[in-house]
Amino acid sequence: MFNNLSEKLDKALHVLKGHGSITEVNVAETLKEVRRALLDADVNFKIAKDFTNTVKEKALGQNVLTTLQPGQLMVKLVKDELTELMGGDAAGINLSGKPSIILMSGLQGSGKTTFSGKLANYLKTKKTKKPLLVACDVYRPAAIDQLHIVGEQIKVDVFSDKGNTDPVAIAEAGVAFAKENGHNVVIIDTAGRLAVDEAMMTEIANIHKAIEPQETLFVVDSMTGQDAVNTAKAFNDILNFDGVILTKLDGDTRGGAAISIKSVVNKPIKFIGTGEKMEAIDVFYPSRMADRILG
Ligand code: GDP
């Protein structure tokens, strides 16, 4: 994960890690390299610039050059700032509803259906919940079939209504079904399109308004880099969602989305998808991710 970025940051911090005498020039050079590594990883220019400025200010504030191990302190400052940028503490999901309703949003192909299954499986096994999956993609019958296949695989019930073309009605019927059948979590998989468009936004906004979910999650493919951040912004403007799910982190992603998204929409990344299998889901811990990136 993020091998390229890890390598570049390691190289950037190499001089400082090598102890020796550290000068102001070393620090400035290092931060320039750190910024370059972030830009190469597809982090937005302003975020990368603010990042290195903050680290620089902290380094000056802590008189980094006069401390015993200035190199290590610099590495720590970079790691702490990276953690902060990605969200500080890990954020949980709200399961207080009766039933708890979780609405999935995102573009087509982002991994919504796969993640809906993964989350249902996670909640069933780790939190001993009884989830229900609801198929609200009324445009692609294959998407409904896909959710049924996922449900069978993880042994979670799936609610669908193939002839119905009204996703709001299906979502409401799904919630009613959950109440009648003792499901305490309802995960609603919605239709996405290939790009942000008004019809999709109106539809998801209507579902959101009708079912009042405790959690609205925005699912995004991390491989799409800067686009991931722009799409997140568009969905957040409409839905004011609660958290982000970054999928396909197992792929050849440069990592820019993971690093930038929190500071653009000010919503935490809650889970990551790391593969096609139902078990390939992880809670997102910013500090662990920063450790991983910085090796
Ligand atoms: P949806 O259109 O948003 O519902 O997206 P899907 O759930 O159908 O996923 C689109 C494709 O991405 C499928 O081929 C999935 O198997 C794949 N996919 C989803 N999540 C991940 C992931 O975390 N890693 C990888 N490698 N593939 C994923």
PDB file of C-alpha atoms and ligand atoms in Angstrom, residues 107-115 118 140 146 189 247-250 273-276 280, ligand 1:
ATOM      1  CA  LEU A 107     -20.386   6.560  -7.998  1.00  0.00           C
ATOM      2  CA  GLN A 108     -20.994   3.383  -9.966  1.00  0.00           C
ATOM      3  CA  GLY A 109     -18.030   1.037  -9.678  1.00  0.00           C
ATOM      4  CA  SER A 110     -16.714   2.688  -6.513  1.00  0.00           C
ATOM      5  CA  GLY A 111     -17.359  -0.529  -4.592  1.00  0.00           C
ATOM      6  CA  LYS A 112     -20.668   0.239  -2.849  1.00  0.00           C
ATOM      7  CA  THR A 113     -22.249  -3.179  -3.284  1.00  0.00           C
ATOM      8  CA  THR A 114     -19.069  -5.002  -2.316  1.00  0.00           C
ATOM      9  CA  PHE A 115     -18.594  -2.764   0.700  1.00  0.00           C
ATOM     10  CA  LYS A 118     -18.321  -6.428   3.759  1.00  0.00           C
ATOM     11  CA  ARG A 140     -29.414  -2.268 -13.183  1.00  0.00           C
ATOM     12  CA  GLN A 146     -25.071  -9.006  -7.219  1.00  0.00           C
ATOM     13  CA  ASP A 189     -27.137   0.041  -1.294  1.00  0.00           C
ATOM     14  CA  THR A 247     -11.950   1.169  -1.445  1.00  0.00           C
ATOM     15  CA  LYS A 248      -9.297  -0.581  -3.521  1.00  0.00           C
ATOM     16  CA  LEU A 249      -6.419   0.398  -1.281  1.00  0.00           C
ATOM     17  CA  ASP A 250      -4.930  -2.982  -2.190  1.00  0.00           C
ATOM     18  CA  GLY A 273     -11.524  -1.843   1.435  1.00  0.00           C
ATOM     19  CA  THR A 274      -8.441  -3.879   0.692  1.00  0.00           C
ATOM     20  CA  GLY A 275      -9.622  -6.531  -1.743  1.00  0.00           C
ATOM     21  CA  GLU A 276     -12.588  -8.120  -3.469  1.00  0.00           C
ATOM     22  CA  ALA A 280     -11.117  -7.439   2.982  1.00  0.00           C
TER      23      ALA A 280
HETATM   24  P1  GDP B   1     -20.649  -0.391  -7.089  1.00  0.00           P
HETATM   25  O1  GDP B   1     -21.022  -0.162  -8.523  1.00  0.00           O
HETATM   26  O2  GDP B   1     -20.298   0.900  -6.391  1.00  0.00           O
HETATM   27  O3  GDP B   1     -21.661  -1.168  -6.320  1.00  0.00           O
HETATM   28  O4  GDP B   1     -19.274  -1.230  -7.097  1.00  0.00           O
HETATM   29  P2  GDP B   1     -19.018  -2.807  -6.903  1.00  0.00           P
HETATM   30  O5  GDP B   1     -19.186  -3.174  -5.474  1.00  0.00           O
HETATM   31  O6  GDP B   1     -19.797  -3.569  -7.902  1.00  0.00           O
HETATM   32  O7  GDP B   1     -17.469  -2.877  -7.203  1.00  0.00           O
HETATM   33  C1  GDP B   1     -16.912  -2.602  -8.487  1.00  0.00           C
HETATM   34  C2  GDP B   1     -15.708  -3.510  -8.707  1.00  0.00           C
HETATM   35  O8  GDP B   1     -14.685  -3.190  -7.775  1.00  0.00           O
HETATM   36  C3  GDP B   1     -16.018  -4.984  -8.492  1.00  0.00           C
HETATM   37  O9  GDP B   1     -15.335  -5.731  -9.477  1.00  0.00           O
HETATM   38  C4  GDP B   1     -15.451  -5.277  -7.102  1.00  0.00           C
HETATM   39  O10 GDP B   1     -15.058  -6.626  -6.967  1.00  0.00           O
HETATM   40  C5  GDP B   1     -14.279  -4.350  -7.057  1.00  0.00           C
HETATM   41  N1  GDP B   1     -13.909  -3.936  -5.677  1.00  0.00           N
HETATM   42  C6  GDP B   1     -14.696  -3.405  -4.723  1.00  0.00           C
HETATM   43  N2  GDP B   1     -13.997  -3.117  -3.605  1.00  0.00           N
HETATM   44  C7  GDP B   1     -12.716  -3.485  -3.853  1.00  0.00           C
HETATM   45  C8  GDP B   1     -11.483  -3.435  -3.090  1.00  0.00           C
HETATM   46  O11 GDP B   1     -11.408  -2.974  -1.944  1.00  0.00           O
HETATM   47  N3  GDP B   1     -10.362  -3.903  -3.715  1.00  0.00           N
HETATM   48  C9  GDP B   1     -10.399  -4.400  -4.994  1.00  0.00           C
HETATM   49  N4  GDP B   1      -9.243  -4.831  -5.523  1.00  0.00           N
HETATM   50  N5  GDP B   1     -11.513  -4.452  -5.727  1.00  0.00           N
HETATM   51  C10 GDP B   1     -12.668  -4.012  -5.173  1.00  0.00           C
END
